[in-house]
PDB file of C-alpha atoms in Angstrom:
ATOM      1  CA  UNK A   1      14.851   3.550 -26.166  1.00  0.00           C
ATOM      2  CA  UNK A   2      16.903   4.098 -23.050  1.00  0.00           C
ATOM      3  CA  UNK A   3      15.186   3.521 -20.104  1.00  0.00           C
ATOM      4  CA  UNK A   4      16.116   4.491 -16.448  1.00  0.00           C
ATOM      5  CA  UNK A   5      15.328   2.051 -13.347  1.00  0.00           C
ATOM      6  CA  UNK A   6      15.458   3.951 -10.502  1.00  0.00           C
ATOM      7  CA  UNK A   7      14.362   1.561  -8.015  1.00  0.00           C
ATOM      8  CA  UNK A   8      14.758  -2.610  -7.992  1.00  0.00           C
ATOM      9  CA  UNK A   9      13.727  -4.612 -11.275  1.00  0.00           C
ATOM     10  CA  UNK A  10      13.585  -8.234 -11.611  1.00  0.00           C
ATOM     11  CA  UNK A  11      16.186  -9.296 -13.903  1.00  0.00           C
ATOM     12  CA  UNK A  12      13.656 -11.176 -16.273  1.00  0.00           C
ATOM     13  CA  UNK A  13      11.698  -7.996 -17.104  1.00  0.00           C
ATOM     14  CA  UNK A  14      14.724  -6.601 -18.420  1.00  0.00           C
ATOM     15  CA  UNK A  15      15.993  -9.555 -20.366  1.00  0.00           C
ATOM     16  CA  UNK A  16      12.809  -8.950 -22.172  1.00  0.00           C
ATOM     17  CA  UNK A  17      13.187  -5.264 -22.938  1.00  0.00           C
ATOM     18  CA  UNK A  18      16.695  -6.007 -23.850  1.00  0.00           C
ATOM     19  CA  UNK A  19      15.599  -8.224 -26.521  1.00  0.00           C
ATOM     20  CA  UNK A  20      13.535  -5.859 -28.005  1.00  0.00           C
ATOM     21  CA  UNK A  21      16.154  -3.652 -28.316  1.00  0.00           C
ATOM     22  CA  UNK A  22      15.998  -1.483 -25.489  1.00  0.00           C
ATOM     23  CA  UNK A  23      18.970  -0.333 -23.512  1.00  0.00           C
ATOM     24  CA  UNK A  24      18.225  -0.548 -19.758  1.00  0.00           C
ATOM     25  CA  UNK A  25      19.790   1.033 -16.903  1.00  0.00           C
ATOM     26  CA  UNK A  26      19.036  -0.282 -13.006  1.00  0.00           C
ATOM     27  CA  UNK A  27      20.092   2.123 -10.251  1.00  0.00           C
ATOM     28  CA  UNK A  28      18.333   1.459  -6.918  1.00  0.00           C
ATOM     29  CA  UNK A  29      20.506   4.158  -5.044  1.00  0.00           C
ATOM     30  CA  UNK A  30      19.227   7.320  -6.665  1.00  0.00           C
ATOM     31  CA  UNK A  31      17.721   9.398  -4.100  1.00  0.00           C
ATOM     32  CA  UNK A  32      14.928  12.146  -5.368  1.00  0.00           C
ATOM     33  CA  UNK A  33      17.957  14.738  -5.248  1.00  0.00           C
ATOM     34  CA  UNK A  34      20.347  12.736  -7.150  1.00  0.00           C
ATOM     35  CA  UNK A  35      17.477  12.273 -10.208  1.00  0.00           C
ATOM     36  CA  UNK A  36      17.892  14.735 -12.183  1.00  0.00           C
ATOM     37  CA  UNK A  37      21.013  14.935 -12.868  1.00  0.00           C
ATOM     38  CA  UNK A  38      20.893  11.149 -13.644  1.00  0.00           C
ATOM     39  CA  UNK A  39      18.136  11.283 -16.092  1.00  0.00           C
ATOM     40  CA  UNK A  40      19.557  13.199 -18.905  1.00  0.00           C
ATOM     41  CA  UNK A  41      19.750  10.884 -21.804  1.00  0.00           C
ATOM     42  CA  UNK A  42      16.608   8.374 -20.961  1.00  0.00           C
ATOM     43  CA  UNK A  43      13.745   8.326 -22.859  1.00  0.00           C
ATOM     44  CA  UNK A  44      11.799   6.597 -19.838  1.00  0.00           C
ATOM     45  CA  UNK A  45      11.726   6.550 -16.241  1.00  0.00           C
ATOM     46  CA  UNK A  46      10.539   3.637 -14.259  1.00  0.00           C
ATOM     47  CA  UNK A  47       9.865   4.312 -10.342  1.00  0.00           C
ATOM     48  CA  UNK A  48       8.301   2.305  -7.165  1.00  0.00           C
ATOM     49  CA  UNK A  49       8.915   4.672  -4.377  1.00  0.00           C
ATOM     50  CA  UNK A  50      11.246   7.108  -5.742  1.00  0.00           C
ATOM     51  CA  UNK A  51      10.017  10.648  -6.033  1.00  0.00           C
ATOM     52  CA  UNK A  52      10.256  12.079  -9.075  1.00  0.00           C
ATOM     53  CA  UNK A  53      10.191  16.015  -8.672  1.00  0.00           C
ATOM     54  CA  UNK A  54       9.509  19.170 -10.489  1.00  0.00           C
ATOM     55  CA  UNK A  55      13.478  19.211 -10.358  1.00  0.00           C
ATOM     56  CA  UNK A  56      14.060  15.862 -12.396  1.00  0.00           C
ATOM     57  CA  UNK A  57      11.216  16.417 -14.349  1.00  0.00           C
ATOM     58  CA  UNK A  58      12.999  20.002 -16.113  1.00  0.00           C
ATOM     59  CA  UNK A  59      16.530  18.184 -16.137  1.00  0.00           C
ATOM     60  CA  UNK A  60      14.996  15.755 -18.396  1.00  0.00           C
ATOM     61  CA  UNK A  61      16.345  16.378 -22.243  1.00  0.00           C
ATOM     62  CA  UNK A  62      14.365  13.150 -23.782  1.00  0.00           C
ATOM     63  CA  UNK A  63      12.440  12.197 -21.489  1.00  0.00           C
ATOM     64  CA  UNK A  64       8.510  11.041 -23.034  1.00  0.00           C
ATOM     65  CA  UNK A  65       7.186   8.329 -19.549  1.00  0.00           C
ATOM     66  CA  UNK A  66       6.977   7.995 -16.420  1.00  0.00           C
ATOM     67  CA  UNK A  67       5.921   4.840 -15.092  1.00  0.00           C
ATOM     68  CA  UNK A  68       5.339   4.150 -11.811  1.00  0.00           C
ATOM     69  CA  UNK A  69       5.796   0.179 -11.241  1.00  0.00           C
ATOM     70  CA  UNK A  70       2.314   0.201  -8.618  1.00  0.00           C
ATOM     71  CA  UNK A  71      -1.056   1.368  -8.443  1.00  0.00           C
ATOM     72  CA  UNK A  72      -0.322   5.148  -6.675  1.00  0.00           C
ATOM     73  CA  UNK A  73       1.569   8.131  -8.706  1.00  0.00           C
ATOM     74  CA  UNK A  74       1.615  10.434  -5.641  1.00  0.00           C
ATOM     75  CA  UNK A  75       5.328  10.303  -5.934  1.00  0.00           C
ATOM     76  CA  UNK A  76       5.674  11.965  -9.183  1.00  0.00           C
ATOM     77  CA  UNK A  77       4.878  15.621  -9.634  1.00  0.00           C
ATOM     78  CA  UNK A  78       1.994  15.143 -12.983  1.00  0.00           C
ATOM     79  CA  UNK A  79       1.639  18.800 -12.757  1.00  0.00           C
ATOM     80  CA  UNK A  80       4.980  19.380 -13.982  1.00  0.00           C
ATOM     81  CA  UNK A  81       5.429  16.354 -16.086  1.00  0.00           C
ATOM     82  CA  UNK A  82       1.788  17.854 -17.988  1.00  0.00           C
ATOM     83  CA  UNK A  83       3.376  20.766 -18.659  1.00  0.00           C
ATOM     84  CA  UNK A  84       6.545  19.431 -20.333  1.00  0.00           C
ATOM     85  CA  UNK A  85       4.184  17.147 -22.503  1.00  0.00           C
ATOM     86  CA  UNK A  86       5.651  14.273 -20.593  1.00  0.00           C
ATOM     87  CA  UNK A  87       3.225  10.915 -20.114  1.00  0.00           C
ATOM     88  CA  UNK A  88       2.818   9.012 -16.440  1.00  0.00           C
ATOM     89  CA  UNK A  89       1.484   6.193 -16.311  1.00  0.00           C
ATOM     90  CA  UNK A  90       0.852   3.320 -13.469  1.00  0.00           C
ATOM     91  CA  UNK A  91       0.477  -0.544 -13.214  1.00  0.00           C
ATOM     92  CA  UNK A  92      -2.449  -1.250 -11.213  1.00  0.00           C
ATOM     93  CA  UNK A  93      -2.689  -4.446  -9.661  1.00  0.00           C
ATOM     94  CA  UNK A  94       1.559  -5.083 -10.219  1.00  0.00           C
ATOM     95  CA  UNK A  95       1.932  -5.807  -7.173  1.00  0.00           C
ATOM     96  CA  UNK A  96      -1.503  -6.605  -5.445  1.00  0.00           C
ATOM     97  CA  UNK A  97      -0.452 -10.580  -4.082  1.00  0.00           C
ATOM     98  CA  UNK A  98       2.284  -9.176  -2.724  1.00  0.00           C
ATOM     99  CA  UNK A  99       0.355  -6.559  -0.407  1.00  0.00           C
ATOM    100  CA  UNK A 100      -2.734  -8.746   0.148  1.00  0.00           C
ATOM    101  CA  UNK A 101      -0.090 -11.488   1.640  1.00  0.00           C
ATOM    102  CA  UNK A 102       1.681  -8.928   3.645  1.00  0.00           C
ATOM    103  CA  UNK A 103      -1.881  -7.427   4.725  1.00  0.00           C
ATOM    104  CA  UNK A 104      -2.796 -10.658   5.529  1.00  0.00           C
ATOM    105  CA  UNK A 105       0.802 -11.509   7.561  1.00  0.00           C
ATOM    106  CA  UNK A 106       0.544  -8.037   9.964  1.00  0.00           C
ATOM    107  CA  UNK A 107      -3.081  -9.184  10.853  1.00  0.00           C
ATOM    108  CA  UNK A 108      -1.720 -12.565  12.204  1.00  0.00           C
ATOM    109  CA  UNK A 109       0.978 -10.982  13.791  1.00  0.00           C
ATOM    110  CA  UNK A 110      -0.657  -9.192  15.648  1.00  0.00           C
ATOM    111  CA  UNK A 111      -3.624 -11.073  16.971  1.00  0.00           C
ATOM    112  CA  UNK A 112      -0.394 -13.656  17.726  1.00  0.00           C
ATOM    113  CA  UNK A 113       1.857 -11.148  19.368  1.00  0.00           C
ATOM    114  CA  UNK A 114       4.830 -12.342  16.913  1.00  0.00           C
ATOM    115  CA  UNK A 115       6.956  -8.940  17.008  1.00  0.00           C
ATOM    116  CA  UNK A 116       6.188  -9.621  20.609  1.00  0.00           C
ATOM    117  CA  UNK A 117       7.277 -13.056  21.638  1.00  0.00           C
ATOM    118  CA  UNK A 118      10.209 -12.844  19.079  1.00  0.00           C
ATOM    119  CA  UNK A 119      11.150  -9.798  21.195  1.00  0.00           C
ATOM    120  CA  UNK A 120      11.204 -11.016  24.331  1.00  0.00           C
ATOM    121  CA  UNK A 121      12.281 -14.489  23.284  1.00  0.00           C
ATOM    122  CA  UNK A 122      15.965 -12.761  21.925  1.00  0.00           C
ATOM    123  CA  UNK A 123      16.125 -11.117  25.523  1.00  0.00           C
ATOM    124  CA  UNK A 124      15.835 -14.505  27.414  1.00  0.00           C
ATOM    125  CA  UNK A 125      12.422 -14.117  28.269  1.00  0.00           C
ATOM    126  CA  UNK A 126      10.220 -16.762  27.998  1.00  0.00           C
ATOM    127  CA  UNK A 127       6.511 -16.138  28.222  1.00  0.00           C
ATOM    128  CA  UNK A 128       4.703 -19.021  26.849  1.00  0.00           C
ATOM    129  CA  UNK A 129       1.198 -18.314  28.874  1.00  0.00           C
ATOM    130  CA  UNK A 130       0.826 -15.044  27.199  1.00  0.00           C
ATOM    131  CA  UNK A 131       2.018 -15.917  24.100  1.00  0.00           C
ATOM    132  CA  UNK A 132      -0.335 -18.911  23.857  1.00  0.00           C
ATOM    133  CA  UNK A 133      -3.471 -16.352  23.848  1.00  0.00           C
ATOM    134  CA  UNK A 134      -4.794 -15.042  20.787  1.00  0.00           C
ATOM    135  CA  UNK A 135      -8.317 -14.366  19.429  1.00  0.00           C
ATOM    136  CA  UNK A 136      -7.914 -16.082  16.076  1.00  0.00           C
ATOM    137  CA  UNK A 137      -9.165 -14.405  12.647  1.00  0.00           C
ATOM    138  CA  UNK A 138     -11.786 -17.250  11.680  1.00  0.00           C
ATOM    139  CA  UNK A 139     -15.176 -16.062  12.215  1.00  0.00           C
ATOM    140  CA  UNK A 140     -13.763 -12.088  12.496  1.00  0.00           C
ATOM    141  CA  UNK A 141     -15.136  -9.477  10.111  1.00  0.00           C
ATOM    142  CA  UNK A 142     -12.770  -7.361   7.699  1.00  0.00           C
ATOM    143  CA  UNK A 143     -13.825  -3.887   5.960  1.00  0.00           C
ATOM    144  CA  UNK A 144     -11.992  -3.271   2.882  1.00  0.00           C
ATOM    145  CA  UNK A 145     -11.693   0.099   2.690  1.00  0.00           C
ATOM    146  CA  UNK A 146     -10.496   0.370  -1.542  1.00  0.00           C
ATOM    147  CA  UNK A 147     -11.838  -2.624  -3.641  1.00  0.00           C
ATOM    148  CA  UNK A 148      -9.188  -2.533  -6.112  1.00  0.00           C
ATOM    149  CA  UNK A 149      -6.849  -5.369  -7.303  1.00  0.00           C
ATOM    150  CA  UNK A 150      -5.019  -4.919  -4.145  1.00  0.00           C
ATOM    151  CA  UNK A 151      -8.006  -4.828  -1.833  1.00  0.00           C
ATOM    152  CA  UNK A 152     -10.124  -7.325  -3.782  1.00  0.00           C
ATOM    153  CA  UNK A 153      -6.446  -9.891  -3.333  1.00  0.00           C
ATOM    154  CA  UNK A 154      -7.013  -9.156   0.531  1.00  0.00           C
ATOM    155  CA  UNK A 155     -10.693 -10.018   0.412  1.00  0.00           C
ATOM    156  CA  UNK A 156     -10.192 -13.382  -1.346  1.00  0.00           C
ATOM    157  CA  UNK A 157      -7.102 -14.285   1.217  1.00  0.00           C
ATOM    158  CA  UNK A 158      -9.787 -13.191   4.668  1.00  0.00           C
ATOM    159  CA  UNK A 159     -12.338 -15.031   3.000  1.00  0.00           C
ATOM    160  CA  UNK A 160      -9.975 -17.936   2.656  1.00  0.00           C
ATOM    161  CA  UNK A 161      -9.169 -18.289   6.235  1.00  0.00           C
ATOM    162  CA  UNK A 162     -12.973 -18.000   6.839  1.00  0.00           C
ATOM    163  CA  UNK A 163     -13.808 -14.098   7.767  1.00  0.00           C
ATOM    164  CA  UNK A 164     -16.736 -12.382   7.144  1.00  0.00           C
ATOM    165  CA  UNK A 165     -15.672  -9.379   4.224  1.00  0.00           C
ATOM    166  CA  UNK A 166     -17.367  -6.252   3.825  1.00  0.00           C
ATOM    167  CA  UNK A 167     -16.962  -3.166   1.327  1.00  0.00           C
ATOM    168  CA  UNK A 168     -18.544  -0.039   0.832  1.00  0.00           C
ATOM    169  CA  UNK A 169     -21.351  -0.455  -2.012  1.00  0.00           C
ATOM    170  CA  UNK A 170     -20.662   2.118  -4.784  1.00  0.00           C
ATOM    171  CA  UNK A 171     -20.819   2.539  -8.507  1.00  0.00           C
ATOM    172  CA  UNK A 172     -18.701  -0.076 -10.367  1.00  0.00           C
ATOM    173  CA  UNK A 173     -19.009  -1.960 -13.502  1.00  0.00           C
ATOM    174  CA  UNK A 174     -20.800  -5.167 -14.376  1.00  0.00           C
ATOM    175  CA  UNK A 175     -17.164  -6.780 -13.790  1.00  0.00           C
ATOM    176  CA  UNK A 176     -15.850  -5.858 -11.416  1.00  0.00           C
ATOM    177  CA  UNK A 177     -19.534  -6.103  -9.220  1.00  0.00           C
ATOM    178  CA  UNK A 178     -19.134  -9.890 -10.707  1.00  0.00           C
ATOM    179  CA  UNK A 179     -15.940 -10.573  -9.467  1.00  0.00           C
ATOM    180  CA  UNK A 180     -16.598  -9.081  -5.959  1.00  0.00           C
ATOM    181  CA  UNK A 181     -19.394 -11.372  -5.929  1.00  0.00           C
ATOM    182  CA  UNK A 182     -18.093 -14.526  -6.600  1.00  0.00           C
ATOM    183  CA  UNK A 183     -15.141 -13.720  -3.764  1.00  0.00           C
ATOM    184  CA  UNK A 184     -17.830 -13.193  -1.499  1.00  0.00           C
ATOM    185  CA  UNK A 185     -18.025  -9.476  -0.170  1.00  0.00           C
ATOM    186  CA  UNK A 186     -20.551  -8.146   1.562  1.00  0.00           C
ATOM    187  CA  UNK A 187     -21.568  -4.530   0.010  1.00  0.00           C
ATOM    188  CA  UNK A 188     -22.825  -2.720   2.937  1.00  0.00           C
ATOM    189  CA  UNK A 189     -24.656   1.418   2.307  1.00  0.00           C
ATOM    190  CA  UNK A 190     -21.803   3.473   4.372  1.00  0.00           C
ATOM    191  CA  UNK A 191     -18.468   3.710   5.507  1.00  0.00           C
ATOM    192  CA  UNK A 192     -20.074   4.153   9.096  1.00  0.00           C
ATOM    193  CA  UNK A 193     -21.846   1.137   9.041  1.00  0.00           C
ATOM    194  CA  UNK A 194     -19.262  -0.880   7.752  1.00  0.00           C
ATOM    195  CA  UNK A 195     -16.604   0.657  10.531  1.00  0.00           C
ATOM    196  CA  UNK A 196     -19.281  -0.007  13.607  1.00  0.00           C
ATOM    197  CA  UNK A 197     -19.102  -3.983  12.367  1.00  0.00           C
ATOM    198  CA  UNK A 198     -15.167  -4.635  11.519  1.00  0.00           C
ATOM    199  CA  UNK A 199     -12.858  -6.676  13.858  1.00  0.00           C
ATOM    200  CA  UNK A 200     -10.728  -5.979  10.960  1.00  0.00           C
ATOM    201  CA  UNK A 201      -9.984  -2.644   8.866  1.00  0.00           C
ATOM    202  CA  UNK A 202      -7.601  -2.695   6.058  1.00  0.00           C
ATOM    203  CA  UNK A 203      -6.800   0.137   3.990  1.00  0.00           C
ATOM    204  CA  UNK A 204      -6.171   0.443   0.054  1.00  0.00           C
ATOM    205  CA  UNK A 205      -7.283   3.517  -1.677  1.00  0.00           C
ATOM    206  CA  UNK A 206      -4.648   5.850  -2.902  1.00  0.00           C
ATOM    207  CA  UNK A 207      -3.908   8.839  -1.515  1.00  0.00           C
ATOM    208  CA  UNK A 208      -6.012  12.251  -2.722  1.00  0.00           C
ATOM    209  CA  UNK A 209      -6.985  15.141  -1.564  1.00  0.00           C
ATOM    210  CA  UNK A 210     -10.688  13.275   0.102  1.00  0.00           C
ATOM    211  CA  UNK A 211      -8.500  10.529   0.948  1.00  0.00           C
ATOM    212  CA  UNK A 212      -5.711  12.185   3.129  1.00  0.00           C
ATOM    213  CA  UNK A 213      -5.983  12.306   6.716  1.00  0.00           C
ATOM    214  CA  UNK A 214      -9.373  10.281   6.422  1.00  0.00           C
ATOM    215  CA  UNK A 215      -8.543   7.680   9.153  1.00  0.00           C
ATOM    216  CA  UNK A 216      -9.184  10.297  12.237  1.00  0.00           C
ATOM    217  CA  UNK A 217     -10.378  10.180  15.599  1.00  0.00           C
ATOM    218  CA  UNK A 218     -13.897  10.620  14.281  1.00  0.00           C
ATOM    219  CA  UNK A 219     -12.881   7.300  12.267  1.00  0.00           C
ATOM    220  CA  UNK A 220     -11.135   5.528  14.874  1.00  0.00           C
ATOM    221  CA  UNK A 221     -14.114   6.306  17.452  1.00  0.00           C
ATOM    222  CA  UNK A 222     -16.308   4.089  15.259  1.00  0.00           C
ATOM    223  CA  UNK A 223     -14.570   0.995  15.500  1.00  0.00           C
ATOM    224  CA  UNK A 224     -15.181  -1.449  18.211  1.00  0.00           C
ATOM    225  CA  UNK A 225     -12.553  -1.999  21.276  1.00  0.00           C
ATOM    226  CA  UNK A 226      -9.475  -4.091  19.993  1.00  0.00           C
ATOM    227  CA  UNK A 227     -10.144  -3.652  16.707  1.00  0.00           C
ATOM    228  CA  UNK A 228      -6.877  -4.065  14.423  1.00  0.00           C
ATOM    229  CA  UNK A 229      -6.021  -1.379  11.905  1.00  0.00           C
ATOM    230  CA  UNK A 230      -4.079  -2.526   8.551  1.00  0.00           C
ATOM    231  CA  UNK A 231      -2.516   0.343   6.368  1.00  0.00           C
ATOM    232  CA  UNK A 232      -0.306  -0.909   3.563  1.00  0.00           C
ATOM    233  CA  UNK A 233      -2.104   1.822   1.379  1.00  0.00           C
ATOM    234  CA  UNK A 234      -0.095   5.679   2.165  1.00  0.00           C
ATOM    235  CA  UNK A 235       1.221   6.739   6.070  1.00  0.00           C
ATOM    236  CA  UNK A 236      -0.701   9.985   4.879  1.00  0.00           C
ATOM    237  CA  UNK A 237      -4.180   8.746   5.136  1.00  0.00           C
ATOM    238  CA  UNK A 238      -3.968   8.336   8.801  1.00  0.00           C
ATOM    239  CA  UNK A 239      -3.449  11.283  11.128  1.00  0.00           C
ATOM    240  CA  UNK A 240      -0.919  10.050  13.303  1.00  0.00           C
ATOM    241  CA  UNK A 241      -1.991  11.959  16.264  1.00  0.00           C
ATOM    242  CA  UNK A 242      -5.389  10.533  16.127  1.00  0.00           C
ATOM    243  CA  UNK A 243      -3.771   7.346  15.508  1.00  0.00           C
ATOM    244  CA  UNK A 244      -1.482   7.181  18.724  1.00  0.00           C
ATOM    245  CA  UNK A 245      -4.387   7.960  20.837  1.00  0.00           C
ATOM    246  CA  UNK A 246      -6.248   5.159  19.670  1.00  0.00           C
ATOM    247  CA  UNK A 247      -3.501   3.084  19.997  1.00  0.00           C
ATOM    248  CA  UNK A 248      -3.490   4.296  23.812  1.00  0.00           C
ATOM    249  CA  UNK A 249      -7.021   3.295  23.890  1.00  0.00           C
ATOM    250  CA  UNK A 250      -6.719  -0.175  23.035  1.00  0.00           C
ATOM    251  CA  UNK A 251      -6.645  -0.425  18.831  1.00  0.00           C
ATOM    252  CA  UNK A 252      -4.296  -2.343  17.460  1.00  0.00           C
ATOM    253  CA  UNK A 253      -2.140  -1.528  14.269  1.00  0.00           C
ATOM    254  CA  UNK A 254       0.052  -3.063  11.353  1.00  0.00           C
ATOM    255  CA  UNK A 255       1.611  -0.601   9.095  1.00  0.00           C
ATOM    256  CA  UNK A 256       3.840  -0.501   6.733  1.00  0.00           C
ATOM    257  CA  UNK A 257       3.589   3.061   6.009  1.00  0.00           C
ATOM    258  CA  UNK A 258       4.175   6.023   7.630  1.00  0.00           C
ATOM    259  CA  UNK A 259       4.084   9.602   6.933  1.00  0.00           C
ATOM    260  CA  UNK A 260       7.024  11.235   5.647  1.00  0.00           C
ATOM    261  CA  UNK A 261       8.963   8.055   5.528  1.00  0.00           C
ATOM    262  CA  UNK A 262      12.705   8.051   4.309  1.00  0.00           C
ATOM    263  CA  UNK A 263      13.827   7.404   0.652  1.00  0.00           C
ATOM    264  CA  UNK A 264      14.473   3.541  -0.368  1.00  0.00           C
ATOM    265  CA  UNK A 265      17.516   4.921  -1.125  1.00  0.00           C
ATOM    266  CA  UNK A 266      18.535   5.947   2.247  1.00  0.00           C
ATOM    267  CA  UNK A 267      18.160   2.383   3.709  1.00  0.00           C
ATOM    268  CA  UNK A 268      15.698   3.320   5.974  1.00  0.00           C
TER     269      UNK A 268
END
């Protein structure tokens, strides 16, 4: 098979297609416009953050899966890929140490005013009273909002540096109930009561219709003052109005989303 990269691969996971006779073809750079008329030819596209539109999907002349290289396909229209009889498919959990650490890295950036201090320590400015202060995470209380691999990675990491965890109790199966119990969460009976007792909220559900635009000011209004809001998840499940008030208000946020953010390609 020929198979298109169209974001970053690590060079051992194609050594290993390679040897099973697969030609493999990296190209970082393609921007959702450039696509299709790159993926005539390949029997399978492989995508992180690339968006894979209606467009690329009807240049496609061989073309039998999609793959998206995470947990989310939001960037690839299924729709059209249904109708051309084309599979998509995800990897759920590829990449859930790396979130959970970088989850875990915003929240002590921020209760340690790094972006801060590093800030005003390149303009000359020294600060060390204020930048001694911080109210530590030991002791604090997270809600995971999406008990996934990614969310379940976070859980074990908070519980590791000694906060209390909480989820939102809902069906799940004997193993996976199992494995959130022996990291520890605390199932609580609503979103609301979980959001009235979190220091800490960190988001990891995908994004859907009933997920979009869920963190709101009727959200927001429900967390205590200073609370610190993690989205590593999608920009588009926080209304960023809603969001900016809050901020004004006194929350605290680490993102590394945003909605309507630029291409990979675009180096942005």
């Amino acid at each position: 098979m020929r198979i298109l990269f169209a974001d970053a691969i690590e060079e051992d996971r194609l050594e290993t297609l390679r040897a099973a006779g697969h030609e493999t073809v990296v190209d970082a750079s393609l921007s959702a416009d450039e696509l299709p008329s790159a993926i005539g030819g390949f029997d399978v596209l492989v995508v992180r953050s690339t968006k894979v539109t209606a467009d690329t999907i009807a240049s496609a002349d061989r073309l039998g899966l999609i793959t998206r290289a995470g947990a989310g396909t939001d960037n690839i229209d299924i729709d059209a890929a249904s109708q051309r009889g084309i599979y998509v498919c995800n990897v759920p959990g590829r990449n859930a140490i790396a979130v959970a650490e970088l989850a875990m890295g915003l929240l002590l950036a921020i209760d340690r005013q790094i972006p801060d201090n590093v800030a005003d320590l390149r303009n000359q400015a020294w600060d060390k009273k204020r930048y001694t202060k911080a109210d530590g995470i030991y002791g604090k209380t997270m809600a995971v909002i999406g008990l996934g691999e990614i969310g379940l990675a976070v859980a074990e990491r908070a519980k590791a540096f000694g906060m209390t965890v909480l989820a939102e109790r809902k069906p799940r199966t004997a193993d996976a109930l199992a494995r959130i119990r022996s990291t520890g969460v605390q199932l609580v009976d609503s979103l609301d009561e979980m959001l009235s007792q979190a220091d800490v909220v960190s988001l990891h559900v995908p994004k859907s219709p009933a997920t979009t635009g869920m963190v709101d000011a009727a959200f927001l209004a429900k967390l205590p003052a200073g609370a610190i809001l993690l989205n590593t998840a999608r920009g588009d499940l926080v209304v960023e109005q809603d969001l900016l008030a809050a901020l004004d208000a006194g929350l605290r946020a680490g993102l590394d989303v945003y909605p309507n953010e630029p291409a990979a390609s675009q180096g942005a």
